[in-house]
PDB file of C-alpha atoms in Angstrom:
ATOM      1  CA  GLU A   1      64.978  66.959 228.141  1.00  0.00           C
ATOM      2  CA  VAL A   2      62.184  67.859 225.760  1.00  0.00           C
ATOM      3  CA  GLN A   3      63.244  70.805 223.625  1.00  0.00           C
ATOM      4  CA  LEU A   4      63.106  72.456 220.228  1.00  0.00           C
ATOM      5  CA  VAL A   5      66.031  74.365 218.716  1.00  0.00           C
ATOM      6  CA  GLU A   6      65.635  76.508 215.603  1.00  0.00           C
ATOM      7  CA  SER A   7      68.350  77.536 213.156  1.00  0.00           C
ATOM      8  CA  GLY A   8      68.769  78.978 209.679  1.00  0.00           C
ATOM      9  CA  GLY A   9      67.685  82.559 210.183  1.00  0.00           C
ATOM     10  CA  GLY A  10      69.566  85.505 208.760  1.00  0.00           C
ATOM     11  CA  LEU A  11      69.489  88.513 206.465  1.00  0.00           C
ATOM     12  CA  VAL A  12      67.980  88.009 203.004  1.00  0.00           C
ATOM     13  CA  GLN A  13      67.006  90.407 200.219  1.00  0.00           C
ATOM     14  CA  PRO A  14      63.378  90.885 199.183  1.00  0.00           C
ATOM     15  CA  GLY A  15      62.417  88.154 196.745  1.00  0.00           C
ATOM     16  CA  GLY A  16      64.986  85.791 198.192  1.00  0.00           C
ATOM     17  CA  SER A  17      64.672  82.412 199.901  1.00  0.00           C
ATOM     18  CA  LEU A  18      65.616  80.927 203.240  1.00  0.00           C
ATOM     19  CA  ARG A  19      65.183  77.523 204.879  1.00  0.00           C
ATOM     20  CA  LEU A  20      64.614  77.295 208.608  1.00  0.00           C
ATOM     21  CA  SER A  21      65.218  74.156 210.659  1.00  0.00           C
ATOM     22  CA  CYS A  22      63.849  73.009 213.999  1.00  0.00           C
ATOM     23  CA  ALA A  23      65.582  70.111 215.756  1.00  0.00           C
ATOM     24  CA  ALA A  24      63.554  68.203 218.317  1.00  0.00           C
ATOM     25  CA  SER A  25      64.978  66.246 221.241  1.00  0.00           C
ATOM     26  CA  GLY A  26      63.341  64.248 224.011  1.00  0.00           C
ATOM     27  CA  PHE A  27      60.330  63.257 221.907  1.00  0.00           C
ATOM     28  CA  THR A  28      59.448  61.924 218.443  1.00  0.00           C
ATOM     29  CA  LEU A  29      58.517  64.883 216.261  1.00  0.00           C
ATOM     30  CA  SER A  30      56.401  62.845 213.830  1.00  0.00           C
ATOM     31  CA  SER A  31      54.031  61.843 216.655  1.00  0.00           C
ATOM     32  CA  TYR A  32      52.813  65.420 217.053  1.00  0.00           C
ATOM     33  CA  ASP A  33      51.394  68.223 214.969  1.00  0.00           C
ATOM     34  CA  MET A  34      54.264  70.677 214.551  1.00  0.00           C
ATOM     35  CA  HIS A  35      53.790  74.381 213.977  1.00  0.00           C
ATOM     36  CA  TRP A  36      55.709  77.493 212.976  1.00  0.00           C
ATOM     37  CA  VAL A  37      54.800  80.783 214.644  1.00  0.00           C
ATOM     38  CA  ARG A  38      56.392  84.170 214.020  1.00  0.00           C
ATOM     39  CA  GLN A  39      56.651  87.405 215.942  1.00  0.00           C
ATOM     40  CA  ALA A  40      57.797  90.717 214.502  1.00  0.00           C
ATOM     41  CA  THR A  41      59.769  92.921 216.877  1.00  0.00           C
ATOM     42  CA  GLY A  42      57.404  94.545 219.374  1.00  0.00           C
ATOM     43  CA  LYS A  43      54.376  92.817 217.845  1.00  0.00           C
ATOM     44  CA  GLY A  44      52.137  89.888 218.698  1.00  0.00           C
ATOM     45  CA  LEU A  45      52.243  86.212 217.833  1.00  0.00           C
ATOM     46  CA  GLU A  46      51.233  85.097 214.335  1.00  0.00           C
ATOM     47  CA  TRP A  47      50.600  81.466 213.430  1.00  0.00           C
ATOM     48  CA  VAL A  48      52.297  80.500 210.152  1.00  0.00           C
ATOM     49  CA  SER A  49      51.933  76.815 209.348  1.00  0.00           C
ATOM     50  CA  VAL A  50      51.380  73.265 210.619  1.00  0.00           C
ATOM     51  CA  ILE A  51      52.264  69.754 209.528  1.00  0.00           C
ATOM     52  CA  GLY A  52      50.114  67.041 211.016  1.00  0.00           C
ATOM     53  CA  THR A  53      51.059  63.531 212.018  1.00  0.00           C
ATOM     54  CA  ALA A  54      49.667  62.252 208.709  1.00  0.00           C
ATOM     55  CA  GLY A  55      51.706  64.808 206.757  1.00  0.00           C
ATOM     56  CA  ASP A  56      48.763  67.117 206.096  1.00  0.00           C
ATOM     57  CA  THR A  57      49.692  70.801 205.956  1.00  0.00           C
ATOM     58  CA  HIS A  58      47.973  74.154 206.501  1.00  0.00           C
ATOM     59  CA  TYR A  59      49.199  77.727 206.058  1.00  0.00           C
ATOM     60  CA  SER A  60      48.159  81.228 207.019  1.00  0.00           C
ATOM     61  CA  GLY A  61      46.836  83.315 204.170  1.00  0.00           C
ATOM     62  CA  SER A  62      49.828  85.640 204.335  1.00  0.00           C
ATOM     63  CA  VAL A  63      52.340  82.879 203.475  1.00  0.00           C
ATOM     64  CA  LYS A  64      50.298  80.380 201.441  1.00  0.00           C
ATOM     65  CA  GLY A  65      51.949  79.667 198.112  1.00  0.00           C
ATOM     66  CA  ARG A  66      55.317  81.058 199.273  1.00  0.00           C
ATOM     67  CA  PHE A  67      56.230  78.921 202.308  1.00  0.00           C
ATOM     68  CA  THR A  68      56.432  75.120 202.548  1.00  0.00           C
ATOM     69  CA  ILE A  69      56.530  73.152 205.786  1.00  0.00           C
ATOM     70  CA  SER A  70      58.108  69.696 205.909  1.00  0.00           C
ATOM     71  CA  ARG A  71      59.750  67.271 208.296  1.00  0.00           C
ATOM     72  CA  GLU A  72      62.470  64.627 208.157  1.00  0.00           C
ATOM     73  CA  ASN A  73      61.678  61.813 210.548  1.00  0.00           C
ATOM     74  CA  ALA A  74      65.171  60.282 210.462  1.00  0.00           C
ATOM     75  CA  LYS A  75      66.626  63.573 211.710  1.00  0.00           C
ATOM     76  CA  ASN A  76      63.676  64.322 214.022  1.00  0.00           C
ATOM     77  CA  SER A  77      63.570  67.745 212.419  1.00  0.00           C
ATOM     78  CA  LEU A  78      61.032  70.237 211.085  1.00  0.00           C
ATOM     79  CA  TYR A  79      61.658  72.697 208.267  1.00  0.00           C
ATOM     80  CA  LEU A  80      60.176  75.834 206.775  1.00  0.00           C
ATOM     81  CA  GLN A  81      61.169  76.709 203.207  1.00  0.00           C
ATOM     82  CA  MET A  82      60.461  80.385 202.651  1.00  0.00           C
ATOM     83  CA  ASN A  83      60.434  81.741 199.092  1.00  0.00           C
ATOM     84  CA  THR A  84      59.645  85.132 197.565  1.00  0.00           C
ATOM     85  CA  LEU A  85      60.344  86.795 200.896  1.00  0.00           C
ATOM     86  CA  ARG A  86      58.941  90.235 201.650  1.00  0.00           C
ATOM     87  CA  ALA A  87      59.885  92.923 204.166  1.00  0.00           C
ATOM     88  CA  GLU A  88      56.761  92.055 206.160  1.00  0.00           C
ATOM     89  CA  ASP A  89      58.097  88.522 206.709  1.00  0.00           C
ATOM     90  CA  THR A  90      60.781  89.975 209.001  1.00  0.00           C
ATOM     91  CA  ALA A  91      60.289  88.335 212.409  1.00  0.00           C
ATOM     92  CA  VAL A  92      61.514  85.788 214.905  1.00  0.00           C
ATOM     93  CA  TYR A  93      60.326  82.372 213.708  1.00  0.00           C
ATOM     94  CA  SER A  94      59.671  79.716 216.350  1.00  0.00           C
ATOM     95  CA  CYS A  95      58.610  76.116 216.108  1.00  0.00           C
ATOM     96  CA  ALA A  96      56.084  74.744 218.579  1.00  0.00           C
ATOM     97  CA  ARG A  97      54.654  71.341 219.445  1.00  0.00           C
ATOM     98  CA  GLY A  98      50.916  70.972 219.180  1.00  0.00           C
ATOM     99  CA  ASN A  99      49.587  68.707 221.878  1.00  0.00           C
ATOM    100  CA  TRP A 100      46.113  67.648 220.806  1.00  0.00           C
ATOM    101  CA  GLY A 101      45.461  66.009 224.150  1.00  0.00           C
ATOM    102  CA  LEU A 102      45.630  69.544 225.534  1.00  0.00           C
ATOM    103  CA  HIS A 103      44.496  71.386 222.392  1.00  0.00           C
ATOM    104  CA  ALA A 104      47.415  73.791 222.887  1.00  0.00           C
ATOM    105  CA  PHE A 105      51.073  74.362 222.116  1.00  0.00           C
ATOM    106  CA  ASP A 106      52.991  72.870 225.027  1.00  0.00           C
ATOM    107  CA  ILE A 107      56.643  73.140 223.890  1.00  0.00           C
ATOM    108  CA  TRP A 108      58.179  76.138 222.107  1.00  0.00           C
ATOM    109  CA  GLY A 109      61.637  76.828 220.743  1.00  0.00           C
ATOM    110  CA  GLN A 110      63.476  80.093 221.384  1.00  0.00           C
ATOM    111  CA  GLY A 111      63.271  81.158 217.751  1.00  0.00           C
ATOM    112  CA  THR A 112      65.524  82.278 214.911  1.00  0.00           C
ATOM    113  CA  MET A 113      65.540  85.796 213.478  1.00  0.00           C
ATOM    114  CA  VAL A 114      64.728  86.391 209.810  1.00  0.00           C
ATOM    115  CA  THR A 115      65.369  89.853 208.382  1.00  0.00           C
ATOM    116  CA  VAL A 116      64.215  90.696 204.864  1.00  0.00           C
ATOM    117  CA  SER A 117      65.911  93.871 203.708  1.00  0.00           C
ATOM    118  CA  SER A 118      67.946  95.240 200.823  1.00  0.00           C
TER     119      SER A 118
ATOM    120  CA  ILE B   1      38.400  83.346 213.176  1.00  0.00           C
ATOM    121  CA  GLN B   2      39.341  86.669 214.763  1.00  0.00           C
ATOM    122  CA  LEU B   3      40.205  86.973 218.456  1.00  0.00           C
ATOM    123  CA  THR B   4      39.747  90.404 220.031  1.00  0.00           C
ATOM    124  CA  GLN B   5      41.711  90.684 223.249  1.00  0.00           C
ATOM    125  CA  SER B   6      41.163  93.470 225.790  1.00  0.00           C
ATOM    126  CA  PRO B   7      42.622  95.497 227.262  1.00  0.00           C
ATOM    127  CA  SER B   8      45.814  95.729 225.202  1.00  0.00           C
ATOM    128  CA  PHE B   9      47.584  97.305 228.156  1.00  0.00           C
ATOM    129  CA  LEU B  10      46.924  96.970 231.881  1.00  0.00           C
ATOM    130  CA  SER B  11      48.655  98.714 234.773  1.00  0.00           C
ATOM    131  CA  ALA B  12      48.206  96.985 238.128  1.00  0.00           C
ATOM    132  CA  SER B  13      49.765  96.544 241.555  1.00  0.00           C
ATOM    133  CA  VAL B  14      51.042  93.455 243.320  1.00  0.00           C
ATOM    134  CA  GLY B  15      48.069  91.746 244.983  1.00  0.00           C
ATOM    135  CA  ASP B  16      45.505  93.083 242.504  1.00  0.00           C
ATOM    136  CA  ARG B  17      42.935  90.854 240.838  1.00  0.00           C
ATOM    137  CA  VAL B  18      43.124  91.264 237.073  1.00  0.00           C
ATOM    138  CA  THR B  19      40.972  89.934 234.254  1.00  0.00           C
ATOM    139  CA  ILE B  20      41.798  89.792 230.554  1.00  0.00           C
ATOM    140  CA  THR B  21      39.073  89.157 227.972  1.00  0.00           C
ATOM    141  CA  CYS B  22      39.268  87.425 224.598  1.00  0.00           C
ATOM    142  CA  ARG B  23      36.273  87.490 222.223  1.00  0.00           C
ATOM    143  CA  ALA B  24      36.046  85.108 219.275  1.00  0.00           C
ATOM    144  CA  SER B  25      34.321  86.151 216.059  1.00  0.00           C
ATOM    145  CA  GLN B  26      32.531  82.794 215.978  1.00  0.00           C
ATOM    146  CA  GLY B  27      32.144  79.673 218.089  1.00  0.00           C
ATOM    147  CA  ILE B  28      35.346  77.789 218.894  1.00  0.00           C
ATOM    148  CA  SER B  29      34.059  74.936 221.075  1.00  0.00           C
ATOM    149  CA  SER B  30      36.200  75.802 224.118  1.00  0.00           C
ATOM    150  CA  TYR B  31      39.386  75.272 222.085  1.00  0.00           C
ATOM    151  CA  LEU B  32      41.065  78.317 223.534  1.00  0.00           C
ATOM    152  CA  ALA B  33      44.465  78.526 225.203  1.00  0.00           C
ATOM    153  CA  TRP B  34      46.212  81.255 227.175  1.00  0.00           C
ATOM    154  CA  TYR B  35      49.976  81.892 227.131  1.00  0.00           C
ATOM    155  CA  GLN B  36      52.306  84.121 229.116  1.00  0.00           C
ATOM    156  CA  GLN B  37      55.328  85.640 227.398  1.00  0.00           C
ATOM    157  CA  LYS B  38      58.188  87.517 229.049  1.00  0.00           C
ATOM    158  CA  PRO B  39      60.619  89.688 227.044  1.00  0.00           C
ATOM    159  CA  GLY B  40      63.059  87.647 224.983  1.00  0.00           C
ATOM    160  CA  LYS B  41      61.452  84.366 226.020  1.00  0.00           C
ATOM    161  CA  ALA B  42      59.196  81.808 224.374  1.00  0.00           C
ATOM    162  CA  PRO B  43      55.503  81.794 225.317  1.00  0.00           C
ATOM    163  CA  ASN B  44      54.515  79.551 228.223  1.00  0.00           C
ATOM    164  CA  LEU B  45      51.207  77.654 228.261  1.00  0.00           C
ATOM    165  CA  LEU B  46      48.973  78.622 231.187  1.00  0.00           C
ATOM    166  CA  ILE B  47      45.448  77.428 230.379  1.00  0.00           C
ATOM    167  CA  TYR B  48      44.020  75.054 227.742  1.00  0.00           C
ATOM    168  CA  THR B  49      40.485  74.176 226.649  1.00  0.00           C
ATOM    169  CA  ALA B  50      39.409  77.514 228.095  1.00  0.00           C
ATOM    170  CA  SER B  51      39.629  76.613 231.783  1.00  0.00           C
ATOM    171  CA  THR B  52      42.087  73.755 232.429  1.00  0.00           C
ATOM    172  CA  LEU B  53      45.239  74.788 234.278  1.00  0.00           C
ATOM    173  CA  GLN B  54      48.452  73.460 232.732  1.00  0.00           C
ATOM    174  CA  SER B  55      50.588  71.355 235.064  1.00  0.00           C
ATOM    175  CA  GLY B  56      52.950  73.481 237.154  1.00  0.00           C
ATOM    176  CA  VAL B  57      51.046  76.745 236.670  1.00  0.00           C
ATOM    177  CA  PRO B  58      50.082  78.494 239.934  1.00  0.00           C
ATOM    178  CA  SER B  59      46.453  78.222 240.985  1.00  0.00           C
ATOM    179  CA  ARG B  60      46.061  82.019 241.062  1.00  0.00           C
ATOM    180  CA  PHE B  61      45.579  81.720 237.283  1.00  0.00           C
ATOM    181  CA  SER B  62      42.142  80.659 236.079  1.00  0.00           C
ATOM    182  CA  GLY B  63      40.213  80.645 232.836  1.00  0.00           C
ATOM    183  CA  GLY B  64      36.517  81.027 232.081  1.00  0.00           C
ATOM    184  CA  GLU B  65      34.162  81.110 229.148  1.00  0.00           C
ATOM    185  CA  SER B  66      30.708  82.320 228.278  1.00  0.00           C
ATOM    186  CA  GLY B  67      29.717  81.655 224.696  1.00  0.00           C
ATOM    187  CA  THR B  68      32.379  83.258 222.546  1.00  0.00           C
ATOM    188  CA  GLU B  69      33.843  85.348 225.378  1.00  0.00           C
ATOM    189  CA  PHE B  70      36.774  83.943 227.310  1.00  0.00           C
ATOM    190  CA  THR B  71      38.582  85.303 230.349  1.00  0.00           C
ATOM    191  CA  LEU B  72      41.938  84.874 232.032  1.00  0.00           C
ATOM    192  CA  THR B  73      41.949  85.917 235.686  1.00  0.00           C
ATOM    193  CA  ILE B  74      44.914  86.324 237.999  1.00  0.00           C
ATOM    194  CA  SER B  75      43.494  86.347 241.522  1.00  0.00           C
ATOM    195  CA  SER B  76      46.424  88.070 243.230  1.00  0.00           C
ATOM    196  CA  LEU B  77      49.070  89.534 240.935  1.00  0.00           C
ATOM    197  CA  GLN B  78      52.636  88.569 241.824  1.00  0.00           C
ATOM    198  CA  PRO B  79      55.881  90.287 240.694  1.00  0.00           C
ATOM    199  CA  GLU B  80      56.676  87.410 238.321  1.00  0.00           C
ATOM    200  CA  ASP B  81      53.294  87.833 236.572  1.00  0.00           C
ATOM    201  CA  PHE B  82      54.214  91.092 234.864  1.00  0.00           C
ATOM    202  CA  ALA B  83      54.367  89.960 231.246  1.00  0.00           C
ATOM    203  CA  THR B  84      52.333  89.866 228.032  1.00  0.00           C
ATOM    204  CA  TYR B  85      49.420  87.445 227.763  1.00  0.00           C
ATOM    205  CA  TYR B  86      47.959  85.975 224.561  1.00  0.00           C
ATOM    206  CA  CYS B  87      44.855  83.934 223.818  1.00  0.00           C
ATOM    207  CA  GLN B  88      44.822  81.442 220.933  1.00  0.00           C
ATOM    208  CA  GLN B  89      42.026  79.538 219.203  1.00  0.00           C
ATOM    209  CA  LEU B  90      42.716  75.959 218.097  1.00  0.00           C
ATOM    210  CA  ASN B  91      39.281  75.139 216.696  1.00  0.00           C
ATOM    211  CA  THR B  92      39.857  75.966 213.036  1.00  0.00           C
ATOM    212  CA  TYR B  93      42.792  76.440 210.686  1.00  0.00           C
ATOM    213  CA  ALA B  94      44.149  79.056 210.199  1.00  0.00           C
ATOM    214  CA  LEU B  95      44.892  79.174 213.940  1.00  0.00           C
ATOM    215  CA  THR B  96      44.857  82.670 215.393  1.00  0.00           C
ATOM    216  CA  PHE B  97      46.142  84.568 218.397  1.00  0.00           C
ATOM    217  CA  GLY B  98      44.688  87.566 220.148  1.00  0.00           C
ATOM    218  CA  GLY B  99      46.615  90.826 219.933  1.00  0.00           C
ATOM    219  CA  GLY B 100      48.069  90.464 223.437  1.00  0.00           C
ATOM    220  CA  THR B 101      47.685  92.176 226.811  1.00  0.00           C
ATOM    221  CA  LYS B 102      50.748  93.708 228.414  1.00  0.00           C
ATOM    222  CA  VAL B 103      50.506  93.731 232.213  1.00  0.00           C
ATOM    223  CA  GLU B 104      52.785  96.309 233.793  1.00  0.00           C
ATOM    224  CA  ILE B 105      53.511  97.439 237.335  1.00  0.00           C
ATOM    225  CA  LYS B 106      51.529 100.490 238.515  1.00  0.00           C
TER     226      LYS B 106
END
């Protein structure tokens, strides 16, 4: 079965760091563009970051310079290192597979909750 | 690129025809997708490249485009269609989503 499972969320103080993981199964993660998307409680979807098949990366303006996306092919896993966290980073973070044949996100994980609070 | 989705809230009855609009701030070459999200669940892809129905999605869903204005139409609303719908542009990084349209039962 093709699926994505996130982990690593939790409660962190402002200014702190957290590393999220996304484990892929049923497909080879490095063959696709892989994205992180977040959603604050009761709010809409916000795109965060992407790592392309060639390892190229892009970030939203709100996280650029603070977050780093990476992947580990041997573990078929995607990561998001989040530094200098702010209260406004509080959200459910989900990974998603970008299918460029469709020009859309065709597989999503269920997400992991990140709460930034003192 | 900003996506302006309207309405943000829609109250409708089973069997109604409903249309949601998404306007892009600049051209996006048909690289627009529509997703359905139910509470506590991950988004589900409905439409890609503005008008192509994703495999397994009921044919009552359809997408259209005219310039930088895109539409999602549900021809006959079913009970399982009450959810929040989002558009997304995939033409240019940073990717963006519309603000969402919540479809509720009248």
